Amino acid sequence: MTIIQSLARGLEILDMLADAEQGMGIGEFAHHLNVDKSSASRLLHTLASYGYAEQDADTRRFTLGPRVVTLSNRVLNRMPLRDHAHPFLRRLTHETGECSHLAILSQGRALYIDQVESPSILRVESEIGTMSPLHCTALGKVLLAFSRHAQVDSLPLFTPRTITDPEALKLHIEQVRRQGYASDDEEHVQGVRCIAAPVYGFNGRVVGAIGISGPAGRVSYEKLPALTETLIGLADELSRRLGSSR
Amino acid sequence: MTIIQSLARGLEILDMLADAEQGMGIGEFAHHLNVDKSSASRLLHTLASYGYAEQDADTRRFTLGPRVVTLSNRVLNRMPLRDHAHPFLRRLTHETGECSHLAILSQGRALYIDQVESPSILRVESEIGTMSPLHCTALGKVLLAFSRHAQVDSLPLFTPRTITDPEALKLHIEQVRRQGYASDDEEHVQGVRCIAAPVYGFNGRVVGAIGISGPAGRVSYEKLPALTETLIGLADELSRRLGSSR
DNA sequence: CAACGATGTTGCGCAATATGCAACTAAAGA
DNA sequence: TCTTTAGTTGCATATTGCGCAACATCGTTG
């Protein structure tokens, strides 16, 4: 499987642009890509001419262009999973009082593609389009446990409770697979506890995961069994709606 | 300005993917790009390896990958509301003849971050950067009604019409929420009447408000329905421009 | 069941194309 | 005004992407 170098470089530039809050200049791109300024210049202008990058007229720096917004809308609108899942997220939040999310596997991360926010003032903020690590989030663990090609390369530490030992994670994921849901007990963000369950598609494969996140004080150990039962019930109902025969 | 051919081809593939509801096969790409199947194959796999395209395991057809959702999220988060709203303010002033404003919530006040002044001699003076109270201005009421973290501590009296009773304000804000716009009938400055409507961002949250202000003699009760219709139309169009799906 | 067609991938030689260098331009500081 | 920093363009070179053809993989049909 041959990779086209100049296309790959262009895509890497997009990745860099995604992380550059204040935009970047030609020189920085050249440096990061280990190419000459001239090459970077030509790549950037190619991206710009297609609307994937935008150049500030004054500073000459480049930022991500609006073209990706259109593409994103296409992606999200075509996701039947999202349309079917949304009412379930609403019910999930309604019945639990906590913020609910829908995530899919993307590039070895959990990509949040929908959410319904908790009505309470104290809540977990998050955004559609963000990607979270698999090893320390409930949604991520579910995707890791039930998807075929899911893998983790590294296990960075986020909180004292983050699992960083590959063997421990393996056992943990085995357990997730057995019990049919996953939890995240302040392993990603201090004070935030989550649970998640898999969503199965018509072919019996896991197509995504839904879950809730809330402050540890509210998502208490006593409430967890009830919350988990609600969650799994809704996840299974959604799976059946999607044509899963499970 | 030289264009890098293979990057351009990759971006053209993204454009094609954006329009392909059901995905596309290698052959179709090759045909549309006038290249050999082999080249199309390599380009597609390069895109796929970066998450910009995705291949259905069964049909082998390619669709847009979820990577663009993340990029879009970055773009939208960085979108300076001001830049996008300005042309709408111009249109608003052009169509109504009154001064128009863009405001966001800041520190429990309405912060005016942009304006377009009325062409007429008799006009309401105001400055970008000023902050107005929420309880007695149209923009403020909209932000109060539609933003989450908005709250008012005190209700100081400005004119005889200023609402100073918390309960009355609560009911008033409920009404604003129901009708989708707010008005200020000389409640802040004697002789000045305003209307305002919410502006929604890509995530469906209210990111700001736009409105018009004018002398009560010109912004008459008879004209209000027409002015309100214009305002709401522009506010909604701006919201859509910002990626709101409402 | 074998032969076929449709679709996609890989190896390879060739030439088109992307690259780096250097010269040039433009803008910003000193 | 001179210097520094940042980016663009021309050009020669060889790297890189290209098409061709052979191969692989399905699914179909006689």
Coordinates of N, CA, C and O in Angstrom, one line a residue, chain A residues 1-4 6-12 14-15 17-21 39 42-43 45-47 49-50 52 64-69 71-76 78-79 104-107 111-113 115 117 121 123 125-131 203 205, chain B residues 1-12 14-15 17-22 39 41-54 57-58 63-79 148-149 202-203 205 242-243:
Chain A
M1 N 0.8 -1.2 0.0 CA 0.0 0.0 0.0 C 0.9 1.3 0.0 O 1.4 1.7 1.0
T2 N 1.0 1.8 -1.2 CA 1.9 2.9 -1.3 C 1.2 4.2 -0.9 O 0.1 4.4 -1.1
I3 N 2.0 5.0 -0.2 CA 1.5 6.3 0.2 C 2.0 7.4 -0.7 O 3.2 7.4 -1.1
I4 N 1.1 8.3 -1.2 CA 1.5 9.4 -2.0 C 2.1 10.5 -1.2 O 1.4 11.1 -0.3
S6 N 3.2 13.6 -1.5 CA 2.8 15.0 -1.4 C 1.4 15.2 -0.9 O 1.1 16.1 -0.2
L7 N 0.5 14.2 -1.1 CA -0.8 14.2 -0.5 C -0.7 14.0 1.0 O -1.3 14.7 1.8
A8 N 0.2 13.1 1.4 CA 0.4 12.8 2.8 C 0.9 14.1 3.5 O 0.4 14.5 4.6
R9 N 1.8 14.8 2.8 CA 2.3 16.0 3.4 C 1.2 17.1 3.6 O 1.1 17.7 4.6
G10 N 0.3 17.1 2.6 CA -0.8 18.1 2.7 C -1.7 17.7 3.8 O -2.1 18.6 4.6
L11 N -2.0 16.4 4.0 CA -2.9 16.0 5.1 C -2.2 16.3 6.5 O -2.9 16.6 7.4
E12 N -0.9 16.1 6.5 CA -0.2 16.4 7.7 C -0.3 17.9 8.1 O -0.3 18.3 9.2
L14 N -2.8 19.7 7.3 CA -4.1 19.9 7.9 C -4.1 19.6 9.4 O -4.7 20.3 10.2
D15 N -3.4 18.5 9.7 CA -3.3 18.1 11.2 C -2.6 19.2 12.0 O -3.1 19.6 13.1
L17 N -2.5 22.4 11.2 CA -3.4 23.5 11.2 C -4.5 23.3 12.3 O -4.9 24.3 13.0
A18 N -4.9 22.1 12.5 CA -5.9 21.8 13.5 C -5.4 22.2 14.9 O -6.2 22.5 15.8
D19 N -4.2 22.0 15.1 CA -3.6 22.3 16.4 C -3.1 23.7 16.6 O -2.7 24.1 17.7
A20 N -3.0 24.5 15.5 CA -2.5 25.8 15.6 C -3.6 26.8 15.9 O -4.3 27.3 14.9
E21 N -3.7 27.2 17.1 CA -4.7 28.2 17.5 C -4.6 29.5 16.7 O -5.5 30.0 16.3
S39 N 8.7 24.4 -1.0 CA 7.7 23.3 -1.0 C 6.5 23.5 -0.1 O 5.4 23.3 -0.5
R42 N 4.2 26.0 -1.7 CA 3.4 25.4 -2.7 C 2.3 24.5 -2.2 O 1.1 24.6 -2.6
L43 N 2.6 23.7 -1.2 CA 1.6 22.9 -0.5 C 0.5 23.7 0.1 O -0.7 23.5 -0.1
H45 N -0.5 26.8 -0.6 CA -1.3 27.5 -1.6 C -2.2 26.5 -2.3 O -3.3 26.9 -2.7
T46 N -1.8 25.3 -2.4 CA -2.7 24.3 -3.0 C -3.9 24.0 -2.1 O -5.0 24.1 -2.5
L47 N -3.6 23.8 -0.8 CA -4.7 23.7 0.2 C -5.6 24.9 0.2 O -6.8 24.7 0.2
S49 N -6.2 27.0 -2.2 CA -7.0 27.2 -3.4 C -8.2 26.3 -3.4 O -9.1 26.5 -4.2
Y50 N -8.2 25.3 -2.6 CA -9.3 24.4 -2.5 C -10.2 24.7 -1.2 O -11.1 24.0 -0.9
Y52 N -9.2 24.5 1.9 CA -8.9 23.7 3.1 C -8.0 24.5 4.1 O -7.9 24.1 5.2
L64 N -7.0 26.9 9.4 CA -7.9 25.9 8.8 C -9.0 26.7 8.0 O -9.5 27.6 8.5
G65 N -9.3 26.2 6.8 CA -10.3 26.8 6.0 C -11.7 26.3 6.3 O -11.9 25.2 6.9
P66 N -12.7 27.0 5.9 CA -14.1 26.6 6.2 C -14.6 25.4 5.4 O -15.7 24.9 5.7
R67 N -13.8 25.0 4.4 CA -14.3 23.9 3.6 C -14.6 22.6 4.5 O -15.5 21.9 4.2
V68 N -13.8 22.4 5.5 CA -13.9 21.3 6.3 C -15.3 21.3 7.1 O -15.8 20.2 7.4
V69 N -15.8 22.5 7.3 CA -17.1 22.5 8.0 C -18.2 21.9 7.1 O -19.0 21.1 7.6
L71 N -17.7 19.6 4.8 CA -17.5 18.2 4.8 C -18.0 17.5 6.0 O -18.6 16.5 6.0
S72 N -17.7 18.2 7.1 CA -18.1 17.6 8.4 C -19.7 17.5 8.5 O -20.2 16.4 8.9
N73 N -20.4 18.5 8.0 CA -21.8 18.4 8.0 C -22.3 17.2 7.2 O -23.2 16.5 7.5
R74 N -21.6 16.9 6.0 CA -22.0 15.8 5.2 C -21.8 14.5 6.0 O -22.6 13.6 6.0
V75 N -20.6 14.4 6.6 CA -20.3 13.2 7.4 C -21.4 13.0 8.5 O -22.0 11.9 8.5
L76 N -21.7 14.0 9.2 CA -22.6 13.9 10.3 C -24.0 13.6 9.8 O -24.7 12.8 10.4
R78 N -24.8 12.0 7.2 CA -25.0 10.7 6.6 C -24.9 9.6 7.7 O -25.0 8.4 7.3
M79 N -24.7 10.0 8.9 CA -24.5 8.9 9.9 C -25.9 8.5 10.4 O -26.5 9.2 11.2
I104 N -18.0 7.1 18.3 CA -17.6 6.1 17.4 C -16.1 6.0 17.4 O -15.4 6.9 17.9
L105 N -15.5 4.9 16.9 CA -14.1 4.7 16.8 C -13.6 5.5 15.6 O -14.1 5.3 14.5
S106 N -12.5 6.2 15.8 CA -11.9 7.0 14.7 C -10.4 7.2 15.0 O -10.1 7.8 16.0
Q107 N -9.6 6.6 14.2 CA -8.1 6.8 14.3 C -7.6 6.4 15.7 O -6.8 7.1 16.3
L111 N -14.4 9.2 19.0 CA -14.8 10.5 18.4 C -16.3 10.8 18.9 O -17.2 10.0 18.6
Y112 N -16.5 11.9 19.6 CA -17.8 12.2 20.0 C -18.6 12.8 18.9 O -18.2 13.8 18.3
I113 N -19.7 12.1 18.5 CA -20.5 12.7 17.3 C -21.8 13.2 17.7 O -22.5 13.8 16.9
Q115 N -24.3 14.7 21.4 CA -24.4 14.8 22.9 C -25.7 15.4 23.3 O -26.3 16.1 22.4
E117 N -26.9 17.6 26.7 CA -26.4 18.1 28.0 C -27.3 18.0 29.1 O -28.5 18.1 29.0
I121 N -26.9 22.7 36.6 CA -25.8 23.7 36.4 C -24.4 23.1 36.4 O -23.6 23.4 35.7
R123 N -22.1 20.6 35.4 CA -22.1 19.6 34.4 C -20.8 19.5 33.7 O -20.0 20.4 33.8
E125 N -18.6 19.7 30.6 CA -18.6 20.3 29.3 C -17.9 19.4 28.3 O -16.8 18.9 28.6
S126 N -18.4 19.3 27.1 CA -17.7 18.6 26.1 C -18.3 19.1 24.7 O -19.3 19.6 24.7
E127 N -17.6 18.7 23.7 CA -17.9 19.2 22.4 C -18.0 18.1 21.4 O -17.2 17.1 21.4
I128 N -19.0 18.2 20.5 CA -19.0 17.2 19.4 C -17.8 17.5 18.5 O -17.4 18.6 18.3
G129 N -17.2 16.4 18.1 CA -16.0 16.5 17.3 C -14.7 16.3 18.0 O -13.6 16.1 17.4
T130 N -14.8 16.3 19.3 CA -13.5 16.0 20.1 C -13.2 14.5 20.1 O -14.1 13.7 20.0
M131 N -12.0 14.2 20.3 CA -11.5 12.8 20.4 C -10.9 12.6 21.7 O -10.1 13.3 22.2
N203 N -25.6 -5.8 11.5 CA -24.8 -7.0 11.2 C -24.2 -7.6 12.5 O -23.3 -8.4 12.4
R205 N -22.3 -6.1 14.6 CA -21.0 -5.5 15.0 C -21.3 -4.3 15.8 O -22.4 -3.6 15.6
Chain B
M1 N 2.1 30.9 -8.7 CA 1.6 30.0 -7.6 C 1.4 28.6 -8.1 O 0.4 28.3 -8.7
T2 N 2.3 27.8 -7.8 CA 2.3 26.4 -8.4 C 1.4 25.6 -7.5 O 1.3 25.7 -6.3
I3 N 0.6 24.7 -8.2 CA -0.3 23.8 -7.5 C 0.4 22.4 -7.5 O 0.9 21.9 -8.5
I4 N 0.4 21.8 -6.4 CA 0.9 20.4 -6.2 C -0.1 19.4 -6.7 O -1.2 19.3 -6.1
Q5 N 0.2 18.8 -7.8 CA -0.8 18.0 -8.5 C -1.4 16.9 -7.6 O -2.6 16.8 -7.5
S6 N -0.6 16.1 -7.0 CA -1.2 15.0 -6.3 C -1.9 15.4 -5.1 O -2.9 14.7 -4.7
L7 N -1.5 16.5 -4.4 CA -2.3 17.0 -3.3 C -3.7 17.5 -3.9 O -4.7 17.2 -3.3
A8 N -3.6 18.2 -5.0 CA -4.8 18.7 -5.6 C -5.8 17.6 -5.9 O -7.0 17.6 -5.7
R9 N -5.2 16.5 -6.4 CA -6.1 15.3 -6.8 C -6.7 14.8 -5.5 O -7.9 14.4 -5.5
G10 N -5.9 14.7 -4.4 CA -6.5 14.2 -3.2 C -7.6 15.1 -2.7 O -8.7 14.6 -2.3
L11 N -7.5 16.4 -2.8 CA -8.5 17.3 -2.3 C -9.7 17.2 -3.2 O -10.9 17.3 -2.8
E12 N -9.5 17.0 -4.5 CA -10.6 16.8 -5.4 C -11.4 15.5 -5.1 O -12.6 15.4 -5.2
L14 N -11.7 14.4 -2.1 CA -12.5 14.8 -0.9 C -13.8 15.4 -1.4 O -14.9 15.2 -0.8
D15 N -13.7 16.3 -2.4 CA -14.9 17.0 -2.9 C -15.8 15.9 -3.5 O -17.0 16.0 -3.3
L17 N -16.0 12.8 -2.6 CA -16.6 12.0 -1.5 C -17.7 12.8 -0.8 O -18.7 12.2 -0.3
A18 N -17.6 14.1 -0.8 CA -18.6 15.0 -0.1 C -19.9 14.8 -0.8 O -21.0 14.9 -0.2
D19 N -19.9 14.6 -2.1 CA -21.1 14.5 -2.9 C -21.6 13.1 -3.1 O -22.7 12.9 -3.6
A20 N -20.8 12.2 -2.7 CA -21.2 10.8 -2.9 C -21.9 10.2 -1.7 O -21.3 9.8 -0.7
E21 N -23.3 10.2 -1.8 CA -24.1 9.7 -0.7 C -23.7 8.3 -0.4 O -23.6 8.0 0.8
Q22 N -23.6 7.5 -1.4 CA -23.4 6.0 -1.1 C -22.0 5.6 -1.2 O -21.7 4.4 -1.4
S39 N -3.4 4.7 -9.7 CA -3.1 6.0 -9.0 C -4.3 6.3 -8.1 O -4.0 6.7 -6.9
S41 N -6.2 4.3 -6.6 CA -6.1 3.4 -5.5 C -5.1 3.9 -4.4 O -5.4 4.0 -3.2
R42 N -3.9 4.4 -4.9 CA -2.9 4.9 -4.0 C -3.4 6.2 -3.3 O -3.1 6.3 -2.1
L43 N -4.0 7.0 -4.1 CA -4.5 8.3 -3.5 C -5.5 8.0 -2.4 O -5.5 8.5 -1.3
L44 N -6.5 7.1 -2.7 CA -7.5 6.8 -1.7 C -6.9 6.2 -0.4 O -7.4 6.5 0.7
H45 N -6.0 5.3 -0.6 CA -5.4 4.7 0.6 C -4.6 5.7 1.4 O -4.5 5.5 2.6
T46 N -4.0 6.6 0.7 CA -3.3 7.7 1.5 C -4.3 8.5 2.3 O -4.1 8.7 3.5
L47 N -5.4 8.9 1.7 CA -6.5 9.6 2.4 C -7.0 8.8 3.6 O -7.2 9.3 4.7
A48 N -7.2 7.5 3.3 CA -7.8 6.6 4.3 C -6.8 6.5 5.5 O -7.2 6.4 6.7
S49 N -5.5 6.4 5.2 CA -4.6 6.2 6.3 C -4.5 7.4 7.2 O -4.0 7.3 8.3
Y50 N -5.0 8.5 6.8 CA -5.0 9.7 7.6 C -6.4 10.0 8.2 O -6.6 11.0 8.8
G51 N -7.3 9.1 7.9 CA -8.7 9.2 8.4 C -9.6 10.2 7.6 O -10.7 10.4 8.1
Y52 N -9.1 10.6 6.5 CA -10.0 11.5 5.7 C -10.9 10.8 4.8 O -11.9 11.3 4.3
A53 N -10.7 9.5 4.6 CA -11.6 8.7 3.9 C -11.7 7.4 4.6 O -10.9 7.0 5.5
E54 N -12.8 6.7 4.4 CA -13.0 5.4 5.1 C -13.5 4.4 4.1 O -14.3 4.7 3.2
A57 N -15.7 -2.2 4.7 CA -15.0 -3.5 4.6 C -15.7 -4.5 3.6 O -15.0 -5.2 3.0
D58 N -17.0 -4.4 3.5 CA -17.7 -5.3 2.6 C -17.7 -4.8 1.2 O -17.2 -5.5 0.3
T63 N -16.0 6.3 1.7 CA -16.8 7.4 2.1 C -15.9 8.4 2.8 O -14.8 8.1 3.1
L64 N -16.5 9.6 3.1 CA -15.8 10.6 3.9 C -15.4 10.0 5.2 O -16.3 9.4 5.9
G65 N -14.3 10.3 5.7 CA -13.9 9.8 7.0 C -14.2 10.8 8.1 O -14.5 12.0 7.9
P66 N -14.2 10.3 9.4 CA -14.7 11.2 10.5 C -13.6 12.2 10.9 O -13.9 13.1 11.7
R67 N -12.4 12.1 10.3 CA -11.4 13.1 10.7 C -11.9 14.5 10.4 O -11.5 15.5 11.2
V68 N -12.6 14.7 9.4 CA -13.1 16.1 9.1 C -14.0 16.7 10.1 O -14.1 17.9 10.3
V69 N -14.7 15.8 10.9 CA -15.5 16.3 11.9 C -14.7 17.0 13.0 O -15.1 18.1 13.5
T70 N -13.6 16.4 13.3 CA -12.7 17.1 14.3 C -12.2 18.4 13.8 O -12.2 19.4 14.5
L71 N -11.7 18.4 12.5 CA -11.2 19.6 12.0 C -12.3 20.7 12.0 O -12.0 21.9 12.4
S72 N -13.5 20.3 11.6 CA -14.6 21.3 11.5 C -14.8 21.9 12.9 O -15.0 23.1 13.1
N73 N -14.8 21.0 13.9 CA -14.9 21.5 15.3 C -13.9 22.6 15.6 O -14.3 23.6 16.2
R74 N -12.7 22.4 15.2 CA -11.7 23.4 15.5 C -12.0 24.7 14.8 O -11.8 25.8 15.4
V75 N -12.3 24.6 13.5 CA -12.6 25.8 12.8 C -13.7 26.6 13.4 O -13.6 27.8 13.7
L76 N -14.8 25.9 13.8 CA -16.0 26.6 14.3 C -15.7 27.2 15.6 O -16.1 28.3 16.0
N77 N -14.9 26.5 16.4 CA -14.5 27.0 17.7 C -13.7 28.3 17.6 O -13.8 29.2 18.5
R78 N -13.0 28.4 16.6 CA -12.1 29.6 16.4 C -12.8 30.7 15.6 O -12.2 31.8 15.5
M79 N -14.0 30.4 15.1 CA -14.6 31.4 14.3 C -14.9 32.7 15.0 O -15.6 32.7 16.0
R148 N -26.9 29.8 29.0 CA -27.0 29.0 30.2 C -26.6 29.7 31.5 O -27.3 29.7 32.5
H149 N -25.5 30.3 31.4 CA -24.9 30.8 32.6 C -25.3 32.2 33.0 O -24.7 32.8 33.8
F202 N -22.7 26.5 15.9 CA -22.8 25.2 15.3 C -23.3 24.2 16.2 O -23.9 23.2 15.8
N203 N -23.1 24.3 17.5 CA -23.5 23.3 18.5 C -24.9 23.6 19.0 O -25.4 22.9 19.9
R205 N -25.9 26.1 20.5 CA -25.9 27.0 21.6 C -26.0 28.5 21.1 O -25.5 28.8 20.1
L242 N -23.3 30.1 10.6 CA -22.3 29.6 11.7 C -22.4 28.1 11.9 O -21.6 27.6 12.7
G243 N -23.2 27.4 11.1 CA -23.2 26.0 11.2 C -24.4 25.4 12.1 O -24.5 24.2 12.3

